[in-house]
Amino acid sequence: LSAHNRRLLGWDEILAGPLPAGATVMSWRGTEGGITAAKAGHDVVMAPSDVLYLDYLQTVSADEPPGRPALSPLEDVYAFDPVPKALDAQQAKHILGVQANVWTEHMRDFGRVQHALFPRIAALAEVAWSPQPQRRYGDFLKRLPAMLPRWQAQGIAVAQTPFAPQEALAAASNGDARVTLQQPLGYVMRYTTDGSAPNAGSPEYFAPLQLSLP
């Protein structure tokens, strides 16, 4: 490979055998393989399956398309730090960057692939290209809505489940309905109880609602 001006890049299983000095390791079984490789002087691409396998589900919503039954929510992707604290400054230079993977065994069309990628790919972009001290998840969430019309203008099927409120219904002790809402990304929720569409002037949701039937 070296004679042809090429470099060896392999999943972290290649750490099981002797490696040439120029080999690069893709750390997919967590970050441990990347740490081992960097300490041994090898370059590393971080791609841990528990965070950066984007064929994992984004939310626990029943509206998620079928997929691998593990969860990798947007916040976890944003919180990932590609440079482990176990590395010193010299070893950390071997971390080349990150890679997300989308395996398509459970994706029957390209729309599902796009659903898996967006909006999580925006979180990964900031992880890859913004210095860690400048990354703030709350600030990211404030800027994320501006991306939606840009993606939609390009015909990208952005996942709606991270933005959609989820509800749970239960019977209250007096026979009324107890309605609990939650929003995966923590955005403000407003509601009505008369069947009309909520708007900016509608009541903001703070706590479960107890509503008389029907």
PDB file of C-alpha atoms in Angstrom:
ATOM      1  CA  LEU A   1       0.000   0.000   0.000  1.00  0.00           C
ATOM      2  CA  SER A   2       2.767   2.435   0.899  1.00  0.00           C
ATOM      3  CA  ALA A   3       4.516   1.725  -2.373  1.00  0.00           C
ATOM      4  CA  HIS A   4       1.389   2.921  -4.176  1.00  0.00           C
ATOM      5  CA  ASN A   5       1.034   6.025  -1.966  1.00  0.00           C
ATOM      6  CA  ARG A   6      -1.936   4.564  -0.103  1.00  0.00           C
ATOM      7  CA  ARG A   7      -2.676   4.178   3.604  1.00  0.00           C
ATOM      8  CA  LEU A   8      -4.298   1.317   5.486  1.00  0.00           C
ATOM      9  CA  LEU A   9      -7.583   2.226   7.195  1.00  0.00           C
ATOM     10  CA  GLY A  10      -9.419  -0.461   9.131  1.00  0.00           C
ATOM     11  CA  TRP A  11     -12.108  -1.025  11.743  1.00  0.00           C
ATOM     12  CA  ASP A  12     -10.705  -1.419  15.239  1.00  0.00           C
ATOM     13  CA  GLU A  13     -10.515  -5.216  14.878  1.00  0.00           C
ATOM     14  CA  ILE A  14      -7.173  -4.642  13.134  1.00  0.00           C
ATOM     15  CA  LEU A  15      -5.708  -3.835  16.556  1.00  0.00           C
ATOM     16  CA  ALA A  16      -5.726  -7.587  17.209  1.00  0.00           C
ATOM     17  CA  GLY A  17      -2.694  -8.017  14.956  1.00  0.00           C
ATOM     18  CA  PRO A  18       0.577  -6.225  14.324  1.00  0.00           C
ATOM     19  CA  LEU A  19       0.005  -2.952  12.451  1.00  0.00           C
ATOM     20  CA  PRO A  20       2.336  -0.925  10.245  1.00  0.00           C
ATOM     21  CA  ALA A  21       3.135   2.473  11.702  1.00  0.00           C
ATOM     22  CA  GLY A  22       1.025   4.318   9.139  1.00  0.00           C
ATOM     23  CA  ALA A  23      -2.203   2.367   9.760  1.00  0.00           C
ATOM     24  CA  THR A  24      -5.299   4.377  10.715  1.00  0.00           C
ATOM     25  CA  VAL A  25      -7.940   2.862  13.019  1.00  0.00           C
ATOM     26  CA  MET A  26     -11.708   3.374  12.794  1.00  0.00           C
ATOM     27  CA  SER A  27     -12.940   3.057  16.389  1.00  0.00           C
ATOM     28  CA  TRP A  28     -16.485   1.685  16.170  1.00  0.00           C
ATOM     29  CA  ARG A  29     -16.758  -0.561  19.252  1.00  0.00           C
ATOM     30  CA  GLY A  30     -16.831   2.445  21.546  1.00  0.00           C
ATOM     31  CA  THR A  31     -13.860   4.770  21.928  1.00  0.00           C
ATOM     32  CA  GLU A  32     -11.535   2.277  23.608  1.00  0.00           C
ATOM     33  CA  GLY A  33      -9.999   1.096  20.344  1.00  0.00           C
ATOM     34  CA  GLY A  34      -9.289   4.685  19.380  1.00  0.00           C
ATOM     35  CA  ILE A  35      -7.602   5.363  22.696  1.00  0.00           C
ATOM     36  CA  THR A  36      -5.414   2.268  22.335  1.00  0.00           C
ATOM     37  CA  ALA A  37      -4.503   3.184  18.765  1.00  0.00           C
ATOM     38  CA  ALA A  38      -3.694   6.824  19.538  1.00  0.00           C
ATOM     39  CA  LYS A  39      -1.488   5.838  22.474  1.00  0.00           C
ATOM     40  CA  ALA A  40       0.373   3.504  20.105  1.00  0.00           C
ATOM     41  CA  GLY A  41       0.941   6.349  17.647  1.00  0.00           C
ATOM     42  CA  HIS A  42      -1.770   5.502  15.107  1.00  0.00           C
ATOM     43  CA  ASP A  43      -4.187   7.990  13.589  1.00  0.00           C
ATOM     44  CA  VAL A  44      -7.820   7.474  14.534  1.00  0.00           C
ATOM     45  CA  VAL A  45     -11.293   8.186  13.186  1.00  0.00           C
ATOM     46  CA  MET A  46     -13.915   8.033  15.940  1.00  0.00           C
ATOM     47  CA  ALA A  47     -17.136   6.250  14.900  1.00  0.00           C
ATOM     48  CA  PRO A  48     -18.507   4.641  18.094  1.00  0.00           C
ATOM     49  CA  SER A  49     -21.619   2.636  17.378  1.00  0.00           C
ATOM     50  CA  ASP A  50     -23.465   3.652  20.548  1.00  0.00           C
ATOM     51  CA  VAL A  51     -23.563   7.309  19.433  1.00  0.00           C
ATOM     52  CA  LEU A  52     -22.649   7.652  15.756  1.00  0.00           C
ATOM     53  CA  TYR A  53     -24.559   4.775  14.187  1.00  0.00           C
ATOM     54  CA  LEU A  54     -27.386   6.905  12.865  1.00  0.00           C
ATOM     55  CA  ASP A  55     -29.486   3.937  11.822  1.00  0.00           C
ATOM     56  CA  TYR A  56     -30.299   3.762  15.543  1.00  0.00           C
ATOM     57  CA  LEU A  57     -33.625   5.373  16.477  1.00  0.00           C
ATOM     58  CA  GLN A  58     -33.737   9.108  17.207  1.00  0.00           C
ATOM     59  CA  THR A  59     -36.598   9.086  19.726  1.00  0.00           C
ATOM     60  CA  VAL A  60     -38.915   6.674  21.512  1.00  0.00           C
ATOM     61  CA  SER A  61     -41.857   8.004  19.484  1.00  0.00           C
ATOM     62  CA  ALA A  62     -44.223   5.442  17.980  1.00  0.00           C
ATOM     63  CA  ASP A  63     -43.897   7.449  14.753  1.00  0.00           C
ATOM     64  CA  GLU A  64     -40.233   6.495  14.270  1.00  0.00           C
ATOM     65  CA  PRO A  65     -39.746   4.354  11.149  1.00  0.00           C
ATOM     66  CA  PRO A  66     -38.638   0.787  11.886  1.00  0.00           C
ATOM     67  CA  GLY A  67     -34.946   0.526  12.603  1.00  0.00           C
ATOM     68  CA  ARG A  68     -32.347  -1.014  14.830  1.00  0.00           C
ATOM     69  CA  PRO A  69     -33.855  -0.999  18.337  1.00  0.00           C
ATOM     70  CA  ALA A  70     -31.206   1.136  19.989  1.00  0.00           C
ATOM     71  CA  LEU A  71     -31.492   4.844  20.739  1.00  0.00           C
ATOM     72  CA  SER A  72     -29.125   7.642  19.713  1.00  0.00           C
ATOM     73  CA  PRO A  73     -30.931  10.932  20.392  1.00  0.00           C
ATOM     74  CA  LEU A  74     -29.792  14.291  19.067  1.00  0.00           C
ATOM     75  CA  GLU A  75     -28.493  15.437  22.455  1.00  0.00           C
ATOM     76  CA  ASP A  76     -26.213  12.399  22.772  1.00  0.00           C
ATOM     77  CA  VAL A  77     -24.731  13.025  19.322  1.00  0.00           C
ATOM     78  CA  TYR A  78     -24.076  16.658  20.224  1.00  0.00           C
ATOM     79  CA  ALA A  79     -22.522  15.709  23.570  1.00  0.00           C
ATOM     80  CA  PHE A  80     -20.003  13.306  22.014  1.00  0.00           C
ATOM     81  CA  ASP A  81     -16.395  14.431  22.403  1.00  0.00           C
ATOM     82  CA  PRO A  82     -14.136  12.788  19.791  1.00  0.00           C
ATOM     83  CA  VAL A  83     -10.989  13.462  21.843  1.00  0.00           C
ATOM     84  CA  PRO A  84     -11.039  11.287  24.986  1.00  0.00           C
ATOM     85  CA  LYS A  85      -9.687  12.800  28.186  1.00  0.00           C
ATOM     86  CA  ALA A  86      -7.513   9.689  28.563  1.00  0.00           C
ATOM     87  CA  LEU A  87      -5.193  11.061  25.855  1.00  0.00           C
ATOM     88  CA  ASP A  88      -2.472  13.605  26.459  1.00  0.00           C
ATOM     89  CA  ALA A  89      -1.947  16.541  24.100  1.00  0.00           C
ATOM     90  CA  GLN A  90       0.459  14.673  21.820  1.00  0.00           C
ATOM     91  CA  GLN A  91      -1.727  11.566  21.608  1.00  0.00           C
ATOM     92  CA  ALA A  92      -4.815  13.687  20.958  1.00  0.00           C
ATOM     93  CA  LYS A  93      -3.249  14.913  17.703  1.00  0.00           C
ATOM     94  CA  HIS A  94      -3.845  11.425  16.294  1.00  0.00           C
ATOM     95  CA  ILE A  95      -7.641  11.928  16.390  1.00  0.00           C
ATOM     96  CA  LEU A  96      -8.342  12.890  12.778  1.00  0.00           C
ATOM     97  CA  GLY A  97     -12.065  13.369  13.238  1.00  0.00           C
ATOM     98  CA  VAL A  98     -15.400  11.575  13.350  1.00  0.00           C
ATOM     99  CA  GLN A  99     -17.594   9.522  11.053  1.00  0.00           C
ATOM    100  CA  ALA A 100     -21.281   8.706  11.304  1.00  0.00           C
ATOM    101  CA  ASN A 101     -22.548   5.500   9.769  1.00  0.00           C
ATOM    102  CA  VAL A 102     -25.992   4.666   8.435  1.00  0.00           C
ATOM    103  CA  TRP A 103     -26.467   0.973   7.757  1.00  0.00           C
ATOM    104  CA  THR A 104     -29.488   0.419   5.546  1.00  0.00           C
ATOM    105  CA  GLU A 105     -30.661  -3.129   6.322  1.00  0.00           C
ATOM    106  CA  HIS A 106     -33.795  -1.623   7.877  1.00  0.00           C
ATOM    107  CA  MET A 107     -34.241   1.261   5.423  1.00  0.00           C
ATOM    108  CA  ARG A 108     -36.409   0.501   2.413  1.00  0.00           C
ATOM    109  CA  ASP A 109     -36.093   3.870   0.702  1.00  0.00           C
ATOM    110  CA  PHE A 110     -33.921   6.977   0.613  1.00  0.00           C
ATOM    111  CA  GLY A 111     -36.480   8.937   2.621  1.00  0.00           C
ATOM    112  CA  ARG A 112     -35.730   6.736   5.612  1.00  0.00           C
ATOM    113  CA  VAL A 113     -32.022   7.343   5.150  1.00  0.00           C
ATOM    114  CA  GLN A 114     -32.646  11.088   5.182  1.00  0.00           C
ATOM    115  CA  HIS A 115     -34.848  10.700   8.263  1.00  0.00           C
ATOM    116  CA  ALA A 116     -31.967   8.959  10.034  1.00  0.00           C
ATOM    117  CA  LEU A 117     -29.433  11.610   9.044  1.00  0.00           C
ATOM    118  CA  PHE A 118     -31.348  14.840   9.650  1.00  0.00           C
ATOM    119  CA  PRO A 119     -31.203  16.671  12.024  1.00  0.00           C
ATOM    120  CA  ARG A 120     -28.533  14.576  13.779  1.00  0.00           C
ATOM    121  CA  ILE A 121     -25.961  15.289  11.061  1.00  0.00           C
ATOM    122  CA  ALA A 122     -26.069  18.979  12.043  1.00  0.00           C
ATOM    123  CA  ALA A 123     -25.121  18.048  15.604  1.00  0.00           C
ATOM    124  CA  LEU A 124     -22.232  15.954  14.315  1.00  0.00           C
ATOM    125  CA  ALA A 125     -21.052  18.817  12.108  1.00  0.00           C
ATOM    126  CA  GLU A 126     -20.610  21.014  15.171  1.00  0.00           C
ATOM    127  CA  VAL A 127     -18.889  18.204  17.061  1.00  0.00           C
ATOM    128  CA  ALA A 128     -16.440  17.810  14.179  1.00  0.00           C
ATOM    129  CA  TRP A 129     -15.790  21.439  13.300  1.00  0.00           C
ATOM    130  CA  SER A 130     -16.369  23.546  16.430  1.00  0.00           C
ATOM    131  CA  PRO A 131     -13.937  23.714  19.363  1.00  0.00           C
ATOM    132  CA  GLN A 132     -15.322  21.854  22.358  1.00  0.00           C
ATOM    133  CA  PRO A 133     -15.392  24.942  24.667  1.00  0.00           C
ATOM    134  CA  GLN A 134     -17.643  26.738  22.160  1.00  0.00           C
ATOM    135  CA  ARG A 135     -20.240  23.976  21.925  1.00  0.00           C
ATOM    136  CA  ARG A 136     -23.464  24.627  23.839  1.00  0.00           C
ATOM    137  CA  TYR A 137     -26.437  22.346  23.245  1.00  0.00           C
ATOM    138  CA  GLY A 138     -28.968  25.007  24.235  1.00  0.00           C
ATOM    139  CA  ASP A 139     -27.467  27.448  21.749  1.00  0.00           C
ATOM    140  CA  PHE A 140     -27.499  24.737  19.075  1.00  0.00           C
ATOM    141  CA  LEU A 141     -31.219  24.135  19.658  1.00  0.00           C
ATOM    142  CA  LYS A 142     -31.926  27.858  19.238  1.00  0.00           C
ATOM    143  CA  ARG A 143     -30.184  27.847  15.838  1.00  0.00           C
ATOM    144  CA  LEU A 144     -31.505  24.497  14.615  1.00  0.00           C
ATOM    145  CA  PRO A 145     -34.997  25.667  13.490  1.00  0.00           C
ATOM    146  CA  ALA A 146     -33.389  28.006  10.928  1.00  0.00           C
ATOM    147  CA  MET A 147     -31.958  24.921   9.197  1.00  0.00           C
ATOM    148  CA  LEU A 148     -35.353  23.297   8.610  1.00  0.00           C
ATOM    149  CA  PRO A 149     -36.555  25.491   5.699  1.00  0.00           C
ATOM    150  CA  ARG A 150     -33.089  25.268   4.123  1.00  0.00           C
ATOM    151  CA  TRP A 151     -33.184  21.482   4.142  1.00  0.00           C
ATOM    152  CA  GLN A 152     -36.805  21.393   3.027  1.00  0.00           C
ATOM    153  CA  ALA A 153     -35.974  23.690   0.086  1.00  0.00           C
ATOM    154  CA  GLN A 154     -33.500  21.033  -1.003  1.00  0.00           C
ATOM    155  CA  GLY A 155     -36.146  18.320  -0.832  1.00  0.00           C
ATOM    156  CA  ILE A 156     -34.588  16.612   2.191  1.00  0.00           C
ATOM    157  CA  ALA A 157     -36.973  14.473   4.229  1.00  0.00           C
ATOM    158  CA  VAL A 158     -35.947  15.771   7.661  1.00  0.00           C
ATOM    159  CA  ALA A 159     -37.107  13.671  10.612  1.00  0.00           C
ATOM    160  CA  GLN A 160     -40.094  15.266  12.328  1.00  0.00           C
ATOM    161  CA  THR A 161     -40.076  12.996  15.381  1.00  0.00           C
ATOM    162  CA  PRO A 162     -37.433  14.985  17.333  1.00  0.00           C
ATOM    163  CA  PHE A 163     -39.603  18.106  17.051  1.00  0.00           C
ATOM    164  CA  ALA A 164     -43.043  16.544  17.554  1.00  0.00           C
ATOM    165  CA  PRO A 165     -44.670  16.554  21.006  1.00  0.00           C
ATOM    166  CA  GLN A 166     -45.474  13.149  22.427  1.00  0.00           C
ATOM    167  CA  GLU A 167     -48.479  12.524  24.634  1.00  0.00           C
ATOM    168  CA  ALA A 168     -49.434   9.994  27.275  1.00  0.00           C
ATOM    169  CA  LEU A 169     -53.034   9.480  28.360  1.00  0.00           C
ATOM    170  CA  ALA A 170     -54.182   8.052  31.686  1.00  0.00           C
ATOM    171  CA  ALA A 171     -57.325   7.994  33.783  1.00  0.00           C
ATOM    172  CA  ALA A 172     -57.344  10.444  36.666  1.00  0.00           C
ATOM    173  CA  SER A 173     -58.662   9.356  40.063  1.00  0.00           C
ATOM    174  CA  ASN A 174     -62.026  11.065  39.496  1.00  0.00           C
ATOM    175  CA  GLY A 175     -62.495   9.581  36.029  1.00  0.00           C
ATOM    176  CA  ASP A 176     -61.172  12.585  34.113  1.00  0.00           C
ATOM    177  CA  ALA A 177     -58.383  12.219  31.558  1.00  0.00           C
ATOM    178  CA  ARG A 178     -54.833  13.058  32.592  1.00  0.00           C
ATOM    179  CA  VAL A 179     -52.796  14.229  29.599  1.00  0.00           C
ATOM    180  CA  THR A 180     -49.008  14.417  29.843  1.00  0.00           C
ATOM    181  CA  LEU A 181     -46.956  15.990  27.050  1.00  0.00           C
ATOM    182  CA  GLN A 182     -43.249  16.021  26.404  1.00  0.00           C
ATOM    183  CA  GLN A 183     -41.078  17.306  23.585  1.00  0.00           C
ATOM    184  CA  PRO A 184     -37.812  15.438  22.868  1.00  0.00           C
ATOM    185  CA  LEU A 185     -35.779  18.604  22.262  1.00  0.00           C
ATOM    186  CA  GLY A 186     -37.270  20.658  25.070  1.00  0.00           C
ATOM    187  CA  TYR A 187     -38.886  23.339  22.913  1.00  0.00           C
ATOM    188  CA  VAL A 188     -41.856  25.326  24.261  1.00  0.00           C
ATOM    189  CA  MET A 189     -45.214  23.596  23.738  1.00  0.00           C
ATOM    190  CA  ARG A 190     -48.538  25.407  23.430  1.00  0.00           C
ATOM    191  CA  TYR A 191     -51.927  23.749  23.378  1.00  0.00           C
ATOM    192  CA  THR A 192     -55.679  24.189  23.001  1.00  0.00           C
ATOM    193  CA  THR A 193     -58.521  22.038  24.323  1.00  0.00           C
ATOM    194  CA  ASP A 194     -61.237  23.099  21.863  1.00  0.00           C
ATOM    195  CA  GLY A 195     -59.892  21.442  18.722  1.00  0.00           C
ATOM    196  CA  SER A 196     -58.422  24.618  17.236  1.00  0.00           C
ATOM    197  CA  ALA A 197     -54.812  24.872  16.061  1.00  0.00           C
ATOM    198  CA  PRO A 198     -52.457  26.278  18.705  1.00  0.00           C
ATOM    199  CA  ASN A 199     -50.669  29.550  18.011  1.00  0.00           C
ATOM    200  CA  ALA A 200     -48.189  31.811  19.793  1.00  0.00           C
ATOM    201  CA  GLY A 201     -50.957  33.120  22.051  1.00  0.00           C
ATOM    202  CA  SER A 202     -52.159  29.704  23.204  1.00  0.00           C
ATOM    203  CA  PRO A 203     -51.410  28.536  26.763  1.00  0.00           C
ATOM    204  CA  GLU A 204     -47.930  27.162  27.326  1.00  0.00           C
ATOM    205  CA  TYR A 205     -47.693  23.625  28.641  1.00  0.00           C
ATOM    206  CA  PHE A 206     -46.008  23.327  32.047  1.00  0.00           C
ATOM    207  CA  ALA A 207     -47.565  20.312  33.770  1.00  0.00           C
ATOM    208  CA  PRO A 208     -49.999  17.445  33.052  1.00  0.00           C
ATOM    209  CA  LEU A 209     -53.542  18.520  32.208  1.00  0.00           C
ATOM    210  CA  GLN A 210     -56.624  17.067  33.889  1.00  0.00           C
ATOM    211  CA  LEU A 211     -59.493  17.286  31.442  1.00  0.00           C
ATOM    212  CA  SER A 212     -63.133  16.325  31.773  1.00  0.00           C
ATOM    213  CA  LEU A 213     -64.430  13.728  29.321  1.00  0.00           C
ATOM    214  CA  PRO A 214     -65.429  13.634  26.550  1.00  0.00           C
TER     215      PRO A 214
END
